[in-house]
GROMACS .gro file of C-alpha atoms in nm:
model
  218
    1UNK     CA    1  -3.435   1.479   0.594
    2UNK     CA    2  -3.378   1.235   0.854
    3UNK     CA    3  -3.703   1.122   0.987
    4UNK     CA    4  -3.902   0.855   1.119
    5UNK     CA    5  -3.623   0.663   1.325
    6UNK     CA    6  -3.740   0.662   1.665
    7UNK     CA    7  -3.841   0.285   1.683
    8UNK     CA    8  -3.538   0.152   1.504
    9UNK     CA    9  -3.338   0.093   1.855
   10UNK     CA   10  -3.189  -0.179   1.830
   11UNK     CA   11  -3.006  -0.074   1.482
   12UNK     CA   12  -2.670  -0.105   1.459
   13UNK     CA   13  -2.596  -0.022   1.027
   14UNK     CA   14  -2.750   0.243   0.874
   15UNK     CA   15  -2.698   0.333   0.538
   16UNK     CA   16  -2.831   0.670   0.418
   17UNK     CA   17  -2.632   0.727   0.124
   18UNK     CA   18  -2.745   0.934  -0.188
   19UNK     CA   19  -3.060   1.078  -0.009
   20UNK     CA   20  -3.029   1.473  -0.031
   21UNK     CA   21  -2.993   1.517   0.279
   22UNK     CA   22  -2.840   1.827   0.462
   23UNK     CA   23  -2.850   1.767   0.789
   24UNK     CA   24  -2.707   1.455   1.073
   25UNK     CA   25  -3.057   1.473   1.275
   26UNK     CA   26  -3.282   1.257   1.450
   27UNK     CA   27  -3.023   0.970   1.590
   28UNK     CA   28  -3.103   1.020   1.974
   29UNK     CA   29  -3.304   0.684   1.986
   30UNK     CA   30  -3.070   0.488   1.811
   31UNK     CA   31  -2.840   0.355   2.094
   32UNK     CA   32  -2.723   0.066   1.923
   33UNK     CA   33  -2.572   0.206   1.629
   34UNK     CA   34  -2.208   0.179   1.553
   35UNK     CA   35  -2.209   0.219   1.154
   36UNK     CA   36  -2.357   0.589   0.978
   37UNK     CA   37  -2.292   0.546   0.583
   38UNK     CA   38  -2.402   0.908   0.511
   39UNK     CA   39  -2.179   0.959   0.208
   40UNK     CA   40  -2.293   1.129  -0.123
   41UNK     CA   41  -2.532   1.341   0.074
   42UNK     CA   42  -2.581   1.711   0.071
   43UNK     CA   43  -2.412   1.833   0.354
   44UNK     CA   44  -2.259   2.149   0.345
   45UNK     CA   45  -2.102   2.234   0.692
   46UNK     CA   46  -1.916   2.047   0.989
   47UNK     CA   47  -2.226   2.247   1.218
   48UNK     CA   48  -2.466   2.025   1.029
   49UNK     CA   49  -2.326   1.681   1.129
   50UNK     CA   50  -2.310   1.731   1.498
   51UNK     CA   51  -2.600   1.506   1.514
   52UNK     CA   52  -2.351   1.271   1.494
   53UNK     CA   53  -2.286   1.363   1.910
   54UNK     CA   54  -2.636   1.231   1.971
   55UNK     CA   55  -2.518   0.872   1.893
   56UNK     CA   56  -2.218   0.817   2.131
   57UNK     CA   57  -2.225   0.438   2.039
   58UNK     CA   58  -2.080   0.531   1.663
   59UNK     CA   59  -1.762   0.292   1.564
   60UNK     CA   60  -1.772   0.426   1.173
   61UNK     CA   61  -1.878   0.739   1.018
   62UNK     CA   62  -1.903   0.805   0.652
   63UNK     CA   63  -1.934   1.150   0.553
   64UNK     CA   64  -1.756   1.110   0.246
   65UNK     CA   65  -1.834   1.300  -0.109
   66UNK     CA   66  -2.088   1.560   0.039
   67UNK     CA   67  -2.051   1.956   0.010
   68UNK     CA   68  -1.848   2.046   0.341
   69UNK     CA   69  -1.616   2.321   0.192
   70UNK     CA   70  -1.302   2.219   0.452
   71UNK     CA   71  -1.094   2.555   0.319
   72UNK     CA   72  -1.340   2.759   0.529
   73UNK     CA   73  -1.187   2.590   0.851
   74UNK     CA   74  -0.901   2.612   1.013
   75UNK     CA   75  -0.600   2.438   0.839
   76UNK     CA   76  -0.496   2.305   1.207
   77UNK     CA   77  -0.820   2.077   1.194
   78UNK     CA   78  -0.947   2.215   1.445
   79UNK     CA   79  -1.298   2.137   1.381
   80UNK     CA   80  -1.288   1.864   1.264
   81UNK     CA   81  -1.089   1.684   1.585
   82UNK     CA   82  -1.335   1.905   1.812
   83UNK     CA   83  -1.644   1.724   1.655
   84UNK     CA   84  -1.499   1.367   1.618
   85UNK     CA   85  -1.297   1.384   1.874
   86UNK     CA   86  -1.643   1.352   2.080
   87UNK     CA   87  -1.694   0.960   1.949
   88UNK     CA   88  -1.516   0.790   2.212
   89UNK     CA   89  -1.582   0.443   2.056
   90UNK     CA   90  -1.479   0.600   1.666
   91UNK     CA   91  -1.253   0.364   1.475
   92UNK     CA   92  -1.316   0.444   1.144
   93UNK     CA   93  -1.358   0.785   0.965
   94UNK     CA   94  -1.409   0.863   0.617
   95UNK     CA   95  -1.428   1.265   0.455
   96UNK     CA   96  -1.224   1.252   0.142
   97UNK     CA   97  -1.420   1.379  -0.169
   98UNK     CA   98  -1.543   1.688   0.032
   99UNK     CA   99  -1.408   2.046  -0.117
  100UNK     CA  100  -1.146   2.220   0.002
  101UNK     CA  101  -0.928   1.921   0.143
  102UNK     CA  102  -0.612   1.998   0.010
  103UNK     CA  103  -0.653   2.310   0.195
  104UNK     CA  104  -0.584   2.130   0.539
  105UNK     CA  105  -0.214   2.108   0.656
  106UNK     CA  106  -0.150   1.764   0.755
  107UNK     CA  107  -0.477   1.669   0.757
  108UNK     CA  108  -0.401   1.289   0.804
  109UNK     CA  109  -0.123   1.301   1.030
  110UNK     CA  110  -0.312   1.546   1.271
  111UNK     CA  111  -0.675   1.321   1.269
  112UNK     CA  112  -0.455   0.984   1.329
  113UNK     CA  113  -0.259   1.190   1.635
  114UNK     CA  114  -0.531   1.355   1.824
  115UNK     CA  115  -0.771   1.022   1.729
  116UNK     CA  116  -0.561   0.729   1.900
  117UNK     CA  117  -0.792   0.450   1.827
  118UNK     CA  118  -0.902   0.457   1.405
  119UNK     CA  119  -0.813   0.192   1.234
  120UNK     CA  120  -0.934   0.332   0.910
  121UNK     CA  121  -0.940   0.723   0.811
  122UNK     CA  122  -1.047   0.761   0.424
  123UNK     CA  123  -0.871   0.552   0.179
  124UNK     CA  124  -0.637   0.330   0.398
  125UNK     CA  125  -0.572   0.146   0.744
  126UNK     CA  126  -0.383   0.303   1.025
  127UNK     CA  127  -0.132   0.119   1.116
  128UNK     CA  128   0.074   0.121   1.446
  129UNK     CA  129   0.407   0.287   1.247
  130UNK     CA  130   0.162   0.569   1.152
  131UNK     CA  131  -0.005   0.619   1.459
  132UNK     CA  132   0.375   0.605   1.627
  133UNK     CA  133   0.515   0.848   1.364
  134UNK     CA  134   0.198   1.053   1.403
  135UNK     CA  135   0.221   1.126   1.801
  136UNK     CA  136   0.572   1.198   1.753
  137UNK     CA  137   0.504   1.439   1.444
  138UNK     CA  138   0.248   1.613   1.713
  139UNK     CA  139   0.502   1.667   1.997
  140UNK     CA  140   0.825   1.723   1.801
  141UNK     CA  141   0.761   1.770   1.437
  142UNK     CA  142   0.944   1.596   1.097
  143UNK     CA  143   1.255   1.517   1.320
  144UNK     CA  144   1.044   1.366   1.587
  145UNK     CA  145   0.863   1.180   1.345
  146UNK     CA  146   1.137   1.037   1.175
  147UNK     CA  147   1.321   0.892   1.504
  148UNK     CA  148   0.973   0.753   1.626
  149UNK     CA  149   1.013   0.578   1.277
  150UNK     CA  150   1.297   0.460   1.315
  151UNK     CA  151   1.289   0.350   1.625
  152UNK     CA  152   0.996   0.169   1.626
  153UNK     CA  153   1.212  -0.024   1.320
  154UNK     CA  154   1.451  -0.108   1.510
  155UNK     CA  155   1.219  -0.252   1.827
  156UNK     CA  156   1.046  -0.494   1.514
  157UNK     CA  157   1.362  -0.593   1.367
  158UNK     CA  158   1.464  -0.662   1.756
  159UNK     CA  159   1.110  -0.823   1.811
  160UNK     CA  160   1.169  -1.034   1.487
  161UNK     CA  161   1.542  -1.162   1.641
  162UNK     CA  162   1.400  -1.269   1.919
  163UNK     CA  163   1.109  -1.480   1.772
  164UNK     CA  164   1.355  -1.609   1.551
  165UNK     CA  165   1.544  -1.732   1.884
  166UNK     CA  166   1.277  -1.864   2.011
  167UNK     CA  167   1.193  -2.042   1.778
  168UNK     CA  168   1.519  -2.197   1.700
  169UNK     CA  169   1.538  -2.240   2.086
  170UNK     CA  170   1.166  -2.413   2.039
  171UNK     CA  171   1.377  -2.651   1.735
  172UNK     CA  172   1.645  -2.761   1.970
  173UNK     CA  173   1.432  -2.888   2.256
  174UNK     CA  174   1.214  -3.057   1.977
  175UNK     CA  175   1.509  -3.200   1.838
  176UNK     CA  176   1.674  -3.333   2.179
  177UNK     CA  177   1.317  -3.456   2.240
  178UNK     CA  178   1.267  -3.652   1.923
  179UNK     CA  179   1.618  -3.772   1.959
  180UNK     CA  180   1.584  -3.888   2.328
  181UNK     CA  181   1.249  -4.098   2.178
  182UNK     CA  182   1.418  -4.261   1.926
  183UNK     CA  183   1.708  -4.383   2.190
  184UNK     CA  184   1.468  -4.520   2.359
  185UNK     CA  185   1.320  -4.751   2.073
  186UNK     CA  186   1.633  -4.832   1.996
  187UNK     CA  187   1.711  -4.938   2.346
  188UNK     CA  188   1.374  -5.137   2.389
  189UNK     CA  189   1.440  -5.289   2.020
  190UNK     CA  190   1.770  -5.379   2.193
  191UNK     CA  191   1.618  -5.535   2.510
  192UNK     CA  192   1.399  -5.714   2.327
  193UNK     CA  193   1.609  -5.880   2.106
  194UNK     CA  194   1.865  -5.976   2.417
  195UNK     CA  195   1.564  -6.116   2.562
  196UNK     CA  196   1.417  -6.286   2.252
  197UNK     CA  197   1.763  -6.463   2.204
  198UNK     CA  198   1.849  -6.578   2.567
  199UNK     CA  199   1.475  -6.744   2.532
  200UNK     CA  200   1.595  -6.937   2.218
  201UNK     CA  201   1.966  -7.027   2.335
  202UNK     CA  202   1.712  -7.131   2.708
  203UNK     CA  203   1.497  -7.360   2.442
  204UNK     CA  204   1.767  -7.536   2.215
  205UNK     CA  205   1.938  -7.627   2.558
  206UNK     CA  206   1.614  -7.760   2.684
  207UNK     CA  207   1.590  -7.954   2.360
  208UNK     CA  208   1.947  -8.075   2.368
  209UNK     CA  209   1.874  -8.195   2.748
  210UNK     CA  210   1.545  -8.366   2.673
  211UNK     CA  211   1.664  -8.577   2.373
  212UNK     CA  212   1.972  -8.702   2.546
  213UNK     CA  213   1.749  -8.861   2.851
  214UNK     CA  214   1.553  -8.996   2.607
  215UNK     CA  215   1.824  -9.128   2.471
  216UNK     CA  216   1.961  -9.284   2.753
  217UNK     CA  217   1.607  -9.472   2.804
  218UNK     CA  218   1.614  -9.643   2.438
   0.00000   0.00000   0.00000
């Protein structure tokens, strides 16, 4: 049983794994919460975890390995989207390892269409092709799904040609920069060296001047 939580309210893990337990209860107070880790319990029915709905604030739910037989639901998923589909904040979901799985049609591709913001369901990411391929699998079916697909393909390989443009673009005005820099040493190294040698050509004719007055005095 889940007991004795009241004064834990600023909790935000919780990790009640292996415990016996049989029922989501006792989570009203606990309005800081955003990770249950309920798995290997003894829960036998999707009823007995609506105590989830009394924690609003939950980002991850493990319910994983307990006794929910999922072939006495509806194969749609029904039940399972009604209760999670109540965690607005819910981003990742895990129920594998419960009986009757297998029994659900589409289990994964139904959860990641009606839940638009997981990140995780059970034993792998969601990532934006599946959640794309998902929706579309939800409005239009396997052809649906497979245009989404593709199309969302073809915007990344798009995407990825114009990155690559940009960055070549990004090359060429580091290259005209680098080049116009090195002009301009070149050009100062050039002024410098005019300047150096009208100073010395100045001097020896200074020189030349100075020893023929003095030798005019002699």
């Amino acid at each position: 049983k889940m007991e004795n939580l009241e004064t834990l309210t600023e909790l935000v893990v919780l990790d009640l794994s292996q415990n016996h337990i049989k029922r989501v209860e006792g989570l009203e107070t606990l309005s800081a919460l955003e990770n249950l880790k309920i798995a290997n319990n003894h829960i036998m029915k999707l009823e007995d975890a609506e105590g989830l709905l009394k924690c609003p604030s939950l980002h991850h739910v493990d319910l994983s390995n307990n006794l929910i037989d999922f072939s006495e639901y509806s194969a749609d998923c029904s039940e399972i989207l009604s209760l999670f589909g109540q965690l607005p904040f819910l981003k990742c979901l895990y129920l594998l390892g419960n009986p009757g799985m297998r029994k659900l049609s589409n289990y994964r591709k139904r959860v990641v269409a009606a839940l638009p913001d997981l990140t995780y369901l059970d034993d792998r990411p969601v990532k934006e092709l599946e959640r794309v391929a998902c929706a579309a699998w939800q409005e239009g079916g396997r052809e649906a799904e497979m245009a989404a697909r593709k199309k969302f393909k073809e915007d990344e390989d798009m995407k990825m040609i114009g990155s690559l443009a940009e960055f070549r673009e990004h090359q060429a005005r580091h290259r005209e920069k680098m080049q116009a820099a090195i002009a301009r040493i070149e050009r100062e190294k050039a002024e410098k060296a005019e300047h150096t040698t009208s100073a010395e050509v100045e001097g020896e004719a200074f020189k030349k001047r100075q020893a023929e007055r003095e030798k005019r005095f002699i």
